Coordinates of C-alpha atoms in Angstrom, one line a residue:
M1 CA 0.0 0.0 0.0
R2 CA 2.8 2.4 0.8
C3 CA 4.3 1.8 -2.6
V4 CA 1.0 2.6 -4.3
L5 CA 0.6 5.8 -2.4
A6 CA 4.1 6.8 -3.2
V7 CA 3.6 6.4 -6.9
A8 CA 0.3 8.2 -6.9
A9 CA 1.3 11.0 -4.6
P10 CA 0.9 14.6 -6.0
A11 CA 3.8 16.6 -7.3
T12 CA 3.8 19.0 -4.4
D13 CA 6.1 16.9 -2.2
P14 CA 8.3 19.1 0.0
A15 CA 11.9 19.6 -0.8
P16 CA 14.4 17.6 1.2
D17 CA 16.0 19.1 4.3
P18 CA 19.8 18.9 3.9
A19 CA 20.3 19.3 7.6
A20 CA 18.0 16.4 8.4
D21 CA 19.2 14.1 5.6
P22 CA 22.9 13.7 5.1
S23 CA 22.3 12.1 1.7
A24 CA 20.8 15.4 0.5
R25 CA 24.3 16.8 0.0
P26 CA 26.4 13.7 -0.9
G27 CA 28.5 15.6 -3.4
G28 CA 29.9 17.8 -0.7
A29 CA 31.1 21.3 -1.2
P30 CA 31.6 22.6 -4.8
L31 CA 34.7 21.4 -6.5
P32 CA 37.0 24.3 -7.5
G33 CA 38.0 24.0 -11.2
S34 CA 35.5 21.3 -11.8
R35 CA 35.4 22.0 -15.5
W36 CA 39.2 21.6 -15.7
W37 CA 38.9 18.3 -13.9
L38 CA 36.3 17.1 -16.4
A39 CA 38.4 18.3 -19.3
L40 CA 41.4 16.3 -17.8
L41 CA 39.2 13.2 -17.5
L42 CA 37.9 13.3 -21.0
V43 CA 41.3 14.1 -22.6
A44 CA 43.0 11.3 -20.6
T45 CA 40.2 8.9 -21.6
A46 CA 40.6 9.7 -25.3
A47 CA 44.3 9.5 -25.1
G48 CA 44.2 6.2 -23.3
Y49 CA 41.7 4.7 -25.7
L50 CA 43.8 5.9 -28.7
V51 CA 47.1 4.3 -27.5
E52 CA 48.2 1.8 -30.2
L53 CA 44.7 1.6 -31.6
D54 CA 45.9 0.3 -34.9
R55 CA 47.4 -2.9 -33.3
S56 CA 43.9 -4.3 -33.6
G57 CA 43.8 -3.9 -37.3
F58 CA 40.1 -3.4 -38.3
G59 CA 38.9 -5.0 -35.1
N60 CA 35.9 -7.1 -36.2
D61 CA 36.4 -7.6 -39.9
F62 CA 32.8 -8.6 -40.3
Y63 CA 31.6 -5.1 -39.3
A64 CA 34.6 -3.3 -40.8
A65 CA 33.8 -4.8 -44.2
A66 CA 30.1 -3.7 -43.9
A67 CA 31.3 -0.2 -43.1
Q68 CA 33.6 -0.3 -46.1
A69 CA 30.6 -1.4 -48.2
G70 CA 28.5 1.5 -46.8
S71 CA 31.3 3.9 -47.8
Q72 CA 31.1 2.7 -51.4
S73 CA 27.3 2.3 -51.8
W74 CA 24.5 4.3 -50.3
E75 CA 22.2 1.3 -50.6
A76 CA 24.6 -0.8 -48.6
F77 CA 24.8 2.2 -46.1
L78 CA 21.0 2.2 -45.7
F79 CA 20.5 -1.6 -45.3
G80 CA 23.8 -2.5 -43.6
S81 CA 25.0 -4.8 -46.4
S82 CA 28.1 -6.9 -45.9
D83 CA 29.2 -6.0 -49.4
A84 CA 28.8 -3.2 -51.9
G85 CA 27.1 -5.6 -54.2
N86 CA 24.3 -5.8 -51.7
S87 CA 24.0 -9.6 -51.6
I88 CA 23.2 -9.9 -47.8
T89 CA 23.2 -7.7 -44.7
V90 CA 25.0 -8.1 -41.5
D91 CA 22.9 -9.8 -38.7
K92 CA 22.2 -6.4 -37.0
P93 CA 20.5 -3.2 -38.1
P94 CA 22.9 -0.6 -39.6
A95 CA 23.0 2.3 -37.1
A96 CA 26.4 1.3 -35.6
L97 CA 27.8 1.0 -39.1
W98 CA 26.9 4.5 -40.1
P99 CA 29.5 6.5 -38.2
V100 CA 32.2 4.1 -39.3
A101 CA 31.0 4.2 -43.0
L102 CA 31.0 8.0 -43.0
S103 CA 34.5 8.0 -41.4
V104 CA 35.8 5.6 -44.1
R105 CA 34.2 7.6 -46.8
L106 CA 35.9 10.8 -45.6
F107 CA 39.3 9.5 -44.6
G108 CA 39.7 6.2 -46.5
L109 CA 39.9 2.7 -45.1
S110 CA 42.3 2.2 -42.2
S111 CA 42.4 1.0 -38.6
W112 CA 42.0 4.6 -37.4
S113 CA 39.0 5.4 -39.6
A114 CA 37.3 2.2 -38.5
L115 CA 38.0 2.4 -34.8
V116 CA 38.2 6.1 -33.9
P117 CA 34.4 6.6 -34.1
Q118 CA 34.1 4.0 -31.3
V119 CA 36.6 6.0 -29.2
L120 CA 34.6 9.1 -29.7
M121 CA 31.4 7.3 -28.6
G122 CA 33.3 6.1 -25.5
V123 CA 34.4 9.5 -24.5
A124 CA 30.9 10.9 -25.1
S125 CA 29.5 8.1 -22.8
V126 CA 31.9 9.1 -20.1
A127 CA 31.0 12.8 -20.4
L128 CA 27.2 12.0 -20.4
L129 CA 27.4 9.8 -17.4
H130 CA 29.4 12.5 -15.5
A131 CA 26.8 15.2 -16.5
T132 CA 23.9 12.9 -15.4
V133 CA 25.3 12.1 -12.0
R134 CA 26.7 15.6 -11.4
R135 CA 23.2 17.2 -11.6
A136 CA 22.1 15.3 -8.5
F137 CA 25.3 14.5 -6.6
G138 CA 27.8 17.2 -7.4
A139 CA 31.0 17.5 -9.4
R140 CA 33.1 15.1 -7.3
V141 CA 30.6 12.2 -7.5
G142 CA 30.0 12.9 -11.2
L143 CA 33.8 12.8 -11.9
L144 CA 34.0 9.5 -10.0
A145 CA 31.2 7.9 -12.0
G146 CA 32.9 9.0 -15.3
L147 CA 36.3 7.7 -14.1
V148 CA 34.9 4.3 -13.1
L149 CA 33.2 3.9 -16.5
A150 CA 36.4 5.0 -18.3
L151 CA 38.5 2.4 -16.5
T152 CA 36.1 -0.5 -16.6
P153 CA 37.9 -3.1 -18.7
V154 CA 35.0 -4.2 -20.9
A155 CA 34.3 -0.5 -21.7
V156 CA 37.9 0.0 -22.6
L157 CA 37.7 -3.0 -24.9
M158 CA 34.4 -2.1 -26.6
F159 CA 35.2 1.6 -27.0
R160 CA 38.2 0.6 -29.0
F161 CA 36.4 -2.1 -31.1
D162 CA 33.9 -1.8 -34.0
N163 CA 31.1 -3.9 -32.7
P164 CA 27.7 -2.2 -32.2
D165 CA 28.0 -2.1 -28.4
A166 CA 29.7 1.4 -28.2
L167 CA 26.7 3.1 -29.9
L168 CA 24.3 1.0 -27.7
V169 CA 26.0 2.1 -24.5
L170 CA 26.0 5.8 -25.7
C171 CA 22.3 5.7 -26.5
S172 CA 21.4 4.0 -23.2
V173 CA 23.3 6.5 -21.1
A174 CA 21.9 9.4 -23.1
A175 CA 18.3 8.0 -22.6
A176 CA 19.0 7.8 -18.8
W177 CA 20.2 11.4 -18.9
A178 CA 17.0 12.5 -20.6
V179 CA 14.7 10.6 -18.3
L180 CA 16.4 12.0 -15.2
R181 CA 16.1 15.5 -16.7
G182 CA 12.4 14.7 -17.0
V183 CA 12.3 13.6 -13.3
E184 CA 13.7 17.0 -12.5
D185 CA 11.2 19.3 -14.2
G186 CA 8.4 17.0 -15.5
R187 CA 8.6 18.2 -19.1
T188 CA 7.3 15.9 -21.8
R189 CA 10.1 16.8 -24.2
W190 CA 12.6 14.8 -22.1
L191 CA 10.6 11.6 -22.4
L192 CA 10.3 12.2 -26.2
L193 CA 14.0 12.6 -26.4
A194 CA 14.6 9.4 -24.4
G195 CA 12.3 7.6 -26.8
A196 CA 14.2 8.8 -29.8
L197 CA 17.4 7.7 -28.3
L198 CA 16.0 4.2 -27.5
G199 CA 14.9 3.9 -31.1
L200 CA 18.4 4.7 -32.2
G201 CA 19.7 2.1 -29.7
F202 CA 17.3 -0.5 -31.3
L203 CA 18.9 0.3 -34.7
A204 CA 22.3 -0.4 -33.1
K205 CA 21.6 -3.8 -31.5
Q206 CA 17.8 -4.4 -31.6
L207 CA 16.2 -5.9 -28.5
Q208 CA 19.2 -5.5 -26.2
V209 CA 18.2 -1.9 -25.8
A210 CA 15.0 -3.1 -24.1
L211 CA 17.1 -4.0 -21.0
V212 CA 17.1 -0.3 -20.0
V213 CA 13.4 0.4 -21.0
L214 CA 11.9 -1.1 -17.8
P215 CA 14.4 0.8 -15.4
L216 CA 13.8 4.1 -17.2
A217 CA 10.0 3.7 -17.2
V218 CA 9.7 2.6 -13.6
T219 CA 12.0 5.4 -12.5
Y220 CA 9.9 8.0 -14.1
L221 CA 6.7 6.4 -13.0
V222 CA 7.9 6.5 -9.4
A223 CA 9.7 9.8 -9.3
G224 CA 8.3 12.0 -12.0
R225 CA 6.8 15.3 -10.8
P226 CA 3.5 15.3 -12.7
R227 CA 0.5 13.4 -11.5
L228 CA 0.2 9.7 -12.2
R229 CA -2.1 10.0 -15.2
R230 CA 0.2 12.6 -16.9
R231 CA 3.2 10.4 -16.1
L232 CA 1.6 7.5 -17.8
G233 CA 0.7 9.6 -20.8
Q234 CA 4.2 11.0 -21.1
L235 CA 5.7 7.5 -21.0
T236 CA 3.2 6.4 -23.7
L237 CA 4.3 9.2 -25.9
G238 CA 7.9 8.4 -25.3
G239 CA 7.2 4.8 -26.3
L240 CA 5.5 5.8 -29.5
V241 CA 8.6 8.0 -30.4
A242 CA 10.8 5.0 -29.7
V243 CA 8.7 2.8 -32.0
A244 CA 8.8 5.5 -34.7
G245 CA 12.6 5.9 -34.3
A246 CA 13.2 2.3 -34.9
G247 CA 10.2 1.5 -37.0
W248 CA 11.0 3.7 -40.0
W249 CA 14.0 1.4 -40.9
V250 CA 12.0 -1.8 -40.2
A251 CA 9.2 -0.5 -42.4
T252 CA 11.6 0.4 -45.2
V253 CA 13.2 -3.0 -45.2
S254 CA 9.8 -4.8 -44.9
L255 CA 8.2 -2.8 -47.7
V256 CA 11.0 -3.1 -50.3
P257 CA 10.5 -6.4 -52.1
G258 CA 13.2 -9.0 -51.2
S259 CA 14.3 -9.2 -54.8
E260 CA 15.2 -5.4 -54.8
R261 CA 17.3 -5.3 -51.6
P262 CA 19.9 -7.4 -49.9
Y263 CA 18.9 -10.5 -48.0
V264 CA 18.4 -10.0 -44.3
G265 CA 21.3 -11.8 -42.7
G266 CA 20.8 -14.0 -39.7
T267 CA 17.3 -15.1 -40.8
A268 CA 15.7 -18.1 -42.5
T269 CA 12.8 -15.9 -44.0
N270 CA 14.5 -12.7 -45.2
S271 CA 12.5 -10.8 -42.6
V272 CA 13.6 -8.0 -40.1
L273 CA 10.9 -9.2 -37.7
D274 CA 12.5 -12.7 -37.8
L275 CA 15.9 -11.2 -37.1
T276 CA 14.4 -9.1 -34.2
L277 CA 12.4 -11.8 -32.5
G278 CA 14.5 -14.8 -33.5
Y279 CA 18.2 -14.7 -33.8
N280 CA 18.7 -11.3 -32.0
G281 CA 15.7 -11.8 -29.6
L282 CA 14.1 -14.9 -28.1
G283 CA 16.7 -17.1 -29.8
R284 CA 19.4 -15.5 -27.6
L285 CA 17.4 -16.3 -24.5
T286 CA 16.2 -19.8 -25.3
G287 CA 19.1 -20.9 -27.6
R288 CA 16.8 -22.0 -30.4
E289 CA 17.5 -19.9 -33.5
T290 CA 15.8 -21.6 -36.4
L291 CA 17.8 -21.9 -39.6
G292 CA 16.6 -22.5 -43.2
N293 CA 17.4 -26.2 -42.9
G294 CA 15.2 -26.7 -39.9
A295 CA 18.1 -27.0 -37.4
T296 CA 18.8 -24.5 -34.6
R297 CA 21.8 -22.2 -34.9
A298 CA 23.4 -23.5 -31.7
Q299 CA 23.1 -27.0 -33.0
G300 CA 24.1 -26.4 -36.6
S301 CA 26.7 -23.7 -36.7
G302 CA 29.4 -25.0 -34.5
F303 CA 29.6 -21.6 -32.9
T304 CA 28.2 -22.0 -29.4
F305 CA 29.2 -19.5 -26.7
G306 CA 28.0 -18.8 -23.2
G307 CA 29.5 -21.1 -20.5
S308 CA 27.7 -21.6 -17.3
H309 CA 24.3 -20.1 -16.6
G310 CA 23.4 -18.1 -13.6
L311 CA 25.1 -15.1 -11.9
V312 CA 28.2 -17.3 -11.6
R313 CA 28.7 -16.6 -15.3
L314 CA 29.3 -12.9 -14.5
L315 CA 31.8 -13.5 -11.7
T316 CA 33.9 -16.3 -13.3
G317 CA 35.7 -16.7 -16.6
S318 CA 36.3 -13.8 -18.9
S319 CA 33.3 -11.9 -17.7
A320 CA 34.8 -11.5 -14.2
G321 CA 37.8 -9.7 -15.6
E322 CA 35.7 -7.5 -17.8
I323 CA 33.0 -6.3 -15.4
G324 CA 33.3 -8.2 -12.1
W325 CA 35.7 -6.0 -10.3
L326 CA 33.2 -3.5 -8.9
A327 CA 29.9 -5.1 -9.8
P328 CA 29.3 -6.8 -6.4
A329 CA 30.1 -3.5 -4.6
A330 CA 27.8 -1.6 -7.0
A331 CA 24.9 -4.0 -6.3
V332 CA 25.3 -3.7 -2.6
L333 CA 25.7 0.1 -2.6
G334 CA 22.6 0.4 -4.8
V335 CA 20.5 -1.6 -2.4
L336 CA 21.9 0.2 0.6
G337 CA 21.4 3.6 -1.0
L338 CA 17.8 2.9 -1.7
A339 CA 17.3 1.7 1.8
L340 CA 18.8 4.8 3.3
T341 CA 16.7 7.1 1.1
L342 CA 13.3 5.5 1.8
R343 CA 12.0 8.4 3.7
V344 CA 12.9 11.2 1.3
P345 CA 10.1 12.7 -0.9
R346 CA 8.9 10.7 -3.8
T347 CA 10.4 13.1 -6.4
D348 CA 13.8 13.2 -4.8
L349 CA 16.3 13.2 -7.7
R350 CA 19.0 11.3 -5.8
R351 CA 16.8 8.4 -5.0
A352 CA 15.6 8.4 -8.6
H353 CA 19.2 7.9 -9.6
L354 CA 19.7 5.1 -7.2
L355 CA 16.5 3.4 -8.4
L356 CA 17.3 3.7 -12.1
W357 CA 20.9 2.5 -11.9
T358 CA 20.0 -0.4 -9.5
L359 CA 17.2 -1.6 -11.8
W360 CA 19.4 -1.3 -14.8
L361 CA 22.1 -3.4 -13.2
G362 CA 19.6 -5.9 -11.8
V363 CA 17.6 -6.4 -15.0
S364 CA 20.6 -6.6 -17.3
A365 CA 22.5 -9.0 -15.0
A366 CA 19.5 -11.3 -14.6
V367 CA 19.0 -11.5 -18.4
F368 CA 22.7 -12.2 -19.1
A369 CA 22.8 -14.8 -16.3
G370 CA 19.7 -16.6 -17.7
M371 CA 20.6 -16.6 -21.4
S372 CA 20.7 -20.1 -23.0
G373 CA 21.6 -18.9 -26.5
I374 CA 24.6 -17.2 -27.8
Y375 CA 26.3 -15.1 -25.1
H376 CA 29.6 -13.2 -25.4
D377 CA 31.5 -11.9 -22.4
Y378 CA 31.7 -8.4 -24.0
Y379 CA 27.9 -8.1 -23.6
T380 CA 28.6 -7.1 -20.1
V381 CA 29.6 -3.6 -21.4
A382 CA 25.9 -2.9 -20.9
L383 CA 26.5 -3.2 -17.1
A384 CA 29.4 -0.7 -17.1
P385 CA 27.3 2.5 -16.8
P386 CA 25.1 1.3 -13.9
V387 CA 28.1 -0.2 -12.1
A388 CA 30.0 3.1 -12.5
A389 CA 27.0 5.2 -11.4
L390 CA 26.2 3.1 -8.4
V391 CA 29.8 2.9 -7.1
A392 CA 29.8 6.7 -7.2
T393 CA 26.3 7.6 -6.1
G394 CA 25.7 4.7 -3.6
G395 CA 29.1 5.2 -2.2
A396 CA 28.4 8.9 -1.7
V397 CA 25.2 8.2 0.1
L398 CA 26.9 5.8 2.5
W399 CA 30.0 8.1 2.8
A400 CA 27.6 10.8 4.1
R401 CA 26.9 8.5 7.1
R402 CA 30.4 7.4 7.8
D403 CA 30.4 8.9 11.3
R404 CA 27.7 6.5 12.4
W405 CA 29.0 3.2 13.7
W406 CA 27.0 1.2 11.2
G407 CA 28.0 3.6 8.3
G408 CA 31.7 3.2 9.1
L409 CA 31.3 -0.6 9.4
L410 CA 29.5 -0.9 6.1
L411 CA 32.0 1.2 4.3
G412 CA 34.9 -0.7 5.8
V413 CA 33.4 -4.0 4.9
A414 CA 32.7 -2.8 1.3
V415 CA 36.2 -1.6 0.8
A416 CA 37.9 -4.6 2.3
G417 CA 35.6 -7.0 0.4
T418 CA 36.1 -5.2 -3.0
T419 CA 39.9 -5.2 -2.6
T420 CA 39.9 -8.8 -1.6
W421 CA 38.0 -9.7 -4.7
A422 CA 40.4 -7.6 -6.8
F423 CA 43.2 -9.6 -5.2
V424 CA 41.6 -12.8 -6.5
L425 CA 40.9 -11.4 -10.0
L426 CA 44.5 -10.0 -10.4
G427 CA 45.7 -13.5 -10.0
G428 CA 43.4 -14.7 -12.8
A429 CA 39.6 -14.7 -12.8
P430 CA 38.1 -18.1 -11.7
G431 CA 37.9 -20.3 -14.8
T432 CA 40.6 -18.5 -16.8
P433 CA 44.1 -19.6 -17.4
G434 CA 45.9 -16.8 -15.6
G435 CA 46.1 -13.2 -14.5
L436 CA 48.5 -10.3 -15.1
S437 CA 51.9 -11.1 -16.2
T438 CA 53.4 -8.5 -13.8
P439 CA 54.8 -9.5 -10.4
G440 CA 52.3 -10.1 -7.6
A441 CA 53.3 -6.9 -5.8
L442 CA 50.2 -5.1 -7.0
R443 CA 47.9 -7.8 -5.8
W444 CA 49.3 -7.7 -2.3
A445 CA 49.4 -4.0 -2.2
V446 CA 45.7 -3.8 -3.1
L447 CA 44.9 -6.4 -0.5
G448 CA 46.9 -4.7 2.3
A449 CA 45.8 -1.2 1.5
G450 CA 42.2 -2.3 1.4
A451 CA 42.4 -4.0 4.7
L452 CA 44.0 -0.9 6.3
L453 CA 41.4 1.4 4.8
G454 CA 38.7 -0.9 6.0
V455 CA 40.0 -0.6 9.6
V456 CA 40.2 3.2 9.3
L457 CA 36.7 3.5 8.1
V458 CA 35.3 1.1 10.8
L459 CA 37.1 3.3 13.4
R460 CA 35.5 6.3 11.7
R461 CA 38.8 8.2 11.3
S462 CA 37.8 10.1 8.3
R463 CA 37.1 13.7 9.0
G464 CA 38.6 16.9 7.6
R465 CA 41.8 16.5 5.7
L466 CA 42.2 13.0 6.9
G467 CA 38.8 12.2 5.4
A468 CA 39.7 13.7 2.1
G469 CA 42.9 11.6 2.1
V470 CA 41.0 8.4 3.0
A471 CA 38.4 9.1 0.3
A472 CA 41.2 9.5 -2.3
A473 CA 42.9 6.4 -1.1
V474 CA 39.7 4.4 -1.3
V475 CA 39.2 5.5 -5.0
L476 CA 42.9 4.8 -5.8
V477 CA 42.9 1.3 -4.3
G478 CA 39.4 0.4 -5.5
L479 CA 40.3 1.2 -9.1
A480 CA 43.8 -0.2 -9.1
G481 CA 42.7 -3.7 -10.2
P482 CA 40.4 -2.7 -13.1
A483 CA 42.8 0.0 -14.2
A484 CA 45.6 -2.6 -14.4
W485 CA 43.4 -4.9 -16.4
S486 CA 42.4 -2.0 -18.7
V487 CA 46.0 -1.1 -19.3
G488 CA 46.6 -4.7 -20.3
T489 CA 43.5 -4.5 -22.6
V490 CA 44.9 -1.4 -24.3
L491 CA 48.3 -2.9 -24.9
A492 CA 46.9 -6.2 -26.4
P493 CA 45.6 -6.5 -30.0
H494 CA 42.0 -7.6 -30.3
V495 CA 40.4 -8.9 -33.5
G496 CA 37.7 -11.2 -34.6
S497 CA 34.2 -11.8 -33.4
S498 CA 34.7 -12.5 -29.7
P499 CA 37.2 -10.1 -28.2
V500 CA 38.1 -10.5 -24.5
A501 CA 39.4 -7.8 -22.2
G502 CA 42.6 -8.4 -20.3
P503 CA 46.4 -8.3 -20.5
A504 CA 46.9 -11.2 -22.9
P505 CA 46.2 -10.9 -26.6
R506 CA 43.2 -13.2 -26.7
H507 CA 41.0 -13.1 -29.8
V508 CA 39.1 -15.2 -32.3
G509 CA 39.7 -14.7 -36.0
A510 CA 42.5 -13.9 -38.4
P511 CA 43.8 -10.4 -39.2
T512 CA 43.3 -9.0 -42.7
D513 CA 47.0 -9.0 -43.5
T514 CA 47.0 -12.8 -43.8
V515 CA 45.5 -12.5 -47.3
P516 CA 48.5 -13.1 -49.6
A517 CA 49.5 -10.2 -51.9
E518 CA 49.4 -12.5 -54.9
V519 CA 45.7 -13.2 -54.2
V520 CA 44.9 -9.5 -53.6
G521 CA 46.5 -8.7 -57.0
L522 CA 44.3 -11.3 -58.8
L523 CA 41.1 -10.0 -57.1
Q524 CA 41.9 -6.4 -58.0
R525 CA 42.6 -7.3 -61.7
D526 CA 39.7 -6.2 -63.9
A527 CA 37.7 -5.7 -60.7
D528 CA 35.5 -3.0 -62.3
R529 CA 34.0 -5.6 -64.7
Y530 CA 32.4 -7.6 -61.8
T531 CA 29.8 -6.9 -59.1
W532 CA 31.8 -9.2 -56.8
V533 CA 35.5 -9.9 -57.4
A534 CA 34.9 -13.1 -55.4
A535 CA 32.5 -15.2 -53.5
T536 CA 33.1 -17.5 -50.5
N537 CA 31.3 -19.3 -47.7
G538 CA 30.7 -17.2 -44.7
S539 CA 31.1 -13.5 -43.9
E540 CA 34.3 -13.8 -41.9
Q541 CA 36.5 -15.0 -44.8
A542 CA 34.6 -12.8 -47.3
A543 CA 35.3 -9.8 -45.1
R544 CA 39.0 -10.5 -45.0
F545 CA 39.3 -10.7 -48.8
Q546 CA 37.0 -7.7 -49.3
L547 CA 39.0 -5.5 -46.9
A548 CA 42.3 -6.6 -48.4
S549 CA 41.2 -6.0 -52.0
G550 CA 39.0 -3.0 -51.6
H551 CA 36.2 -4.6 -53.7
A552 CA 33.0 -6.4 -53.0
V553 CA 33.2 -10.1 -52.0
A554 CA 29.9 -12.0 -51.7
P555 CA 29.5 -13.8 -48.4
L556 CA 27.6 -17.0 -49.3
G557 CA 25.3 -17.9 -46.4
G558 CA 26.0 -14.8 -44.3
F559 CA 28.0 -14.8 -41.1
T560 CA 28.2 -18.5 -40.6
G561 CA 27.5 -19.7 -44.1
L562 CA 24.1 -21.1 -42.9
D563 CA 21.7 -18.5 -44.1
P564 CA 19.7 -19.7 -47.2
S565 CA 21.0 -16.9 -49.5
P566 CA 21.9 -16.9 -52.2
T567 CA 20.3 -20.1 -53.5
L568 CA 22.2 -22.3 -55.9
A569 CA 20.0 -21.0 -58.8
Q570 CA 20.6 -17.4 -57.9
F571 CA 24.4 -18.0 -57.7
Q572 CA 24.3 -19.8 -61.0
G573 CA 22.5 -16.8 -62.5
W574 CA 25.2 -14.5 -61.1
V575 CA 27.9 -16.6 -62.7
A576 CA 26.0 -16.7 -66.1
Q577 CA 25.8 -13.0 -66.0
R578 CA 29.5 -12.7 -65.4
R579 CA 28.9 -10.9 -62.1
V580 CA 31.3 -13.0 -60.0
H581 CA 35.0 -13.4 -60.9
Y582 CA 36.4 -16.0 -58.4
Y583 CA 35.1 -18.5 -55.9
V584 CA 37.4 -18.8 -52.9
G585 CA 37.6 -22.3 -51.3
G586 CA 37.6 -22.9 -47.6
G587 CA 35.9 -20.5 -45.3
L588 CA 33.2 -21.9 -43.1
A589 CA 32.6 -24.8 -45.5
G590 CA 35.4 -26.6 -43.8
L591 CA 33.8 -26.2 -40.4
L592 CA 30.3 -27.3 -41.4
G593 CA 31.1 -30.9 -41.8
G594 CA 29.5 -33.4 -44.1
G595 CA 26.2 -34.1 -42.4
A596 CA 23.0 -34.3 -44.4
G597 CA 21.7 -31.1 -42.9
H598 CA 24.8 -29.2 -43.9
R599 CA 24.8 -30.6 -47.4
A600 CA 21.2 -29.2 -47.9
L601 CA 22.4 -25.7 -47.2
P602 CA 22.7 -23.4 -50.3
S603 CA 26.3 -22.5 -49.4
S604 CA 27.2 -26.2 -49.4
Q605 CA 25.3 -26.8 -52.6
I606 CA 27.1 -23.9 -54.3
A607 CA 30.5 -25.3 -53.1
S608 CA 29.7 -28.7 -54.6
W609 CA 28.5 -27.2 -57.9
V610 CA 31.7 -25.1 -58.2
H611 CA 33.9 -28.0 -57.4
A612 CA 32.1 -30.1 -60.0
H613 CA 32.2 -27.6 -62.9
Y614 CA 35.3 -25.5 -62.4
A615 CA 39.0 -26.3 -61.9
S616 CA 40.8 -24.8 -59.0
H617 CA 44.3 -23.4 -58.8
T618 CA 46.1 -22.7 -55.6
V619 CA 47.7 -19.3 -55.2
A620 CA 49.9 -18.8 -52.1
G621 CA 47.9 -21.5 -50.3
V622 CA 44.5 -20.1 -51.3
A623 CA 42.2 -22.3 -53.5
L624 CA 40.7 -20.1 -56.3
Y625 CA 38.1 -21.1 -58.9
D626 CA 37.9 -18.7 -61.9
L627 CA 34.2 -18.5 -62.6
S628 CA 34.7 -16.2 -65.7
R629 CA 36.1 -19.1 -67.7

């Protein structure tokens, strides 16, 4: 009943009394030169993310090739095609490709033009999170939130990599900023802006953006200033804008006949709705992504990721090193912060922050923990903003009560527990082969300093200058582990489809420079006479040859070679029309095996037809079939 009354309460709640509630001023006194501190944070973030950026080549060749295609063809730009010949799209909407495609169009294809847009989105995310937290908690807490996000290993990884996640995080943080501005003044325009941002987030990675929708809606429903009926109406309008922001592209693809546009990759039916609800939707949760041959993708592709289910997934293996450093502390601080602000007015902005970030963390963690389909450790970048915000805001609320015996005790336990966990992770996350290659001095220093600071906080020796020093030491020791892991991430090359943060160069895939120069020369010869200079099974190999040659290469069967496009008849028509120059052997055909289900796939049928009708010649270890003869 109390919850119902709180949600339905009128907008005339009294303002909080700072003298009565220490959490009302958790940011403390104004920070002199706060703009300079922010500038320093953003410049340092950009510089750190740019260090040796080109060591990762094009990052994920799959998306880099699609961006290259978008820079050469506006049709490929609109649809998100893998190739400028527009045979098939990537298995995501195209929004995350657009900044990269424009960069490549302006500056030419290079590691920098492909990856710098991700760095800029990362810096913008840090700036937006700082701005969001600062409005409620002050400059110090805002800077801490931005710093924690900038040093989260999985954020460092994905803000230097050309997967769609950088844009998804930026859109999610921006939507949170807009909703919290709406909580402040109750204006509808902020909800409309949030809806537009969520629509753009959908066009980056489809239903994953839905993980923040419930936290945003509940937060405004609980804490918004207008009366309940108006709040519901504002949320409805925001939802309609979100649908429109994503729906225009879905409608465009759906209304254009399939014969006049590229095939929708990742589907068995050439449908965006199939992609949204299947492969990138329920299929990720249940593990049953239906293919054109009737099998499920997890069974048929040979590409199965995920590891253990449950929250243990997020605290073991690679996920632990990517997000696990501060996630337990963030969850505890979020719950404690909400508990300590129960008696503040319904519209209190600080509690709205705590509610939003805690729900965001809880909902996303629960979904990732329960996924039975394809799961990559780097998905946890979606947890980085709420972890960073809760460490800063929840920590500030608890810090304001450090002079009470229970406040000092809770702070001490939180610091000691976090540093002990960092000690474990610095030696190698549970389930991984090892930790940092540096001596163990850092591990022991973090453990010892954390224990000492925990004792100091329990004894409540943290006032005046000593308090400022203790606070600085807590931040330094608490961030030492993730910062070290992030430095290792920056210094290691990361390419392929499954990058992993950490100090060792762990990756899946082959760099583009493995394509022999002799093969590149053959593909480039008379390239203007063909729609595709080559065709091969699967987008991964097609992308490497496309990036190396600079010309379109048709990925038969899409990302894994399992999509039913093109059909054998379609491919035979391309060959008859002299639209394809070479067929490149290998690719995913070698991984698919010889089962009856695989032999029924169009990509396998095409491979068999080419082998039966054309002679191969090997160039620098690559089997080529000249289809123009």
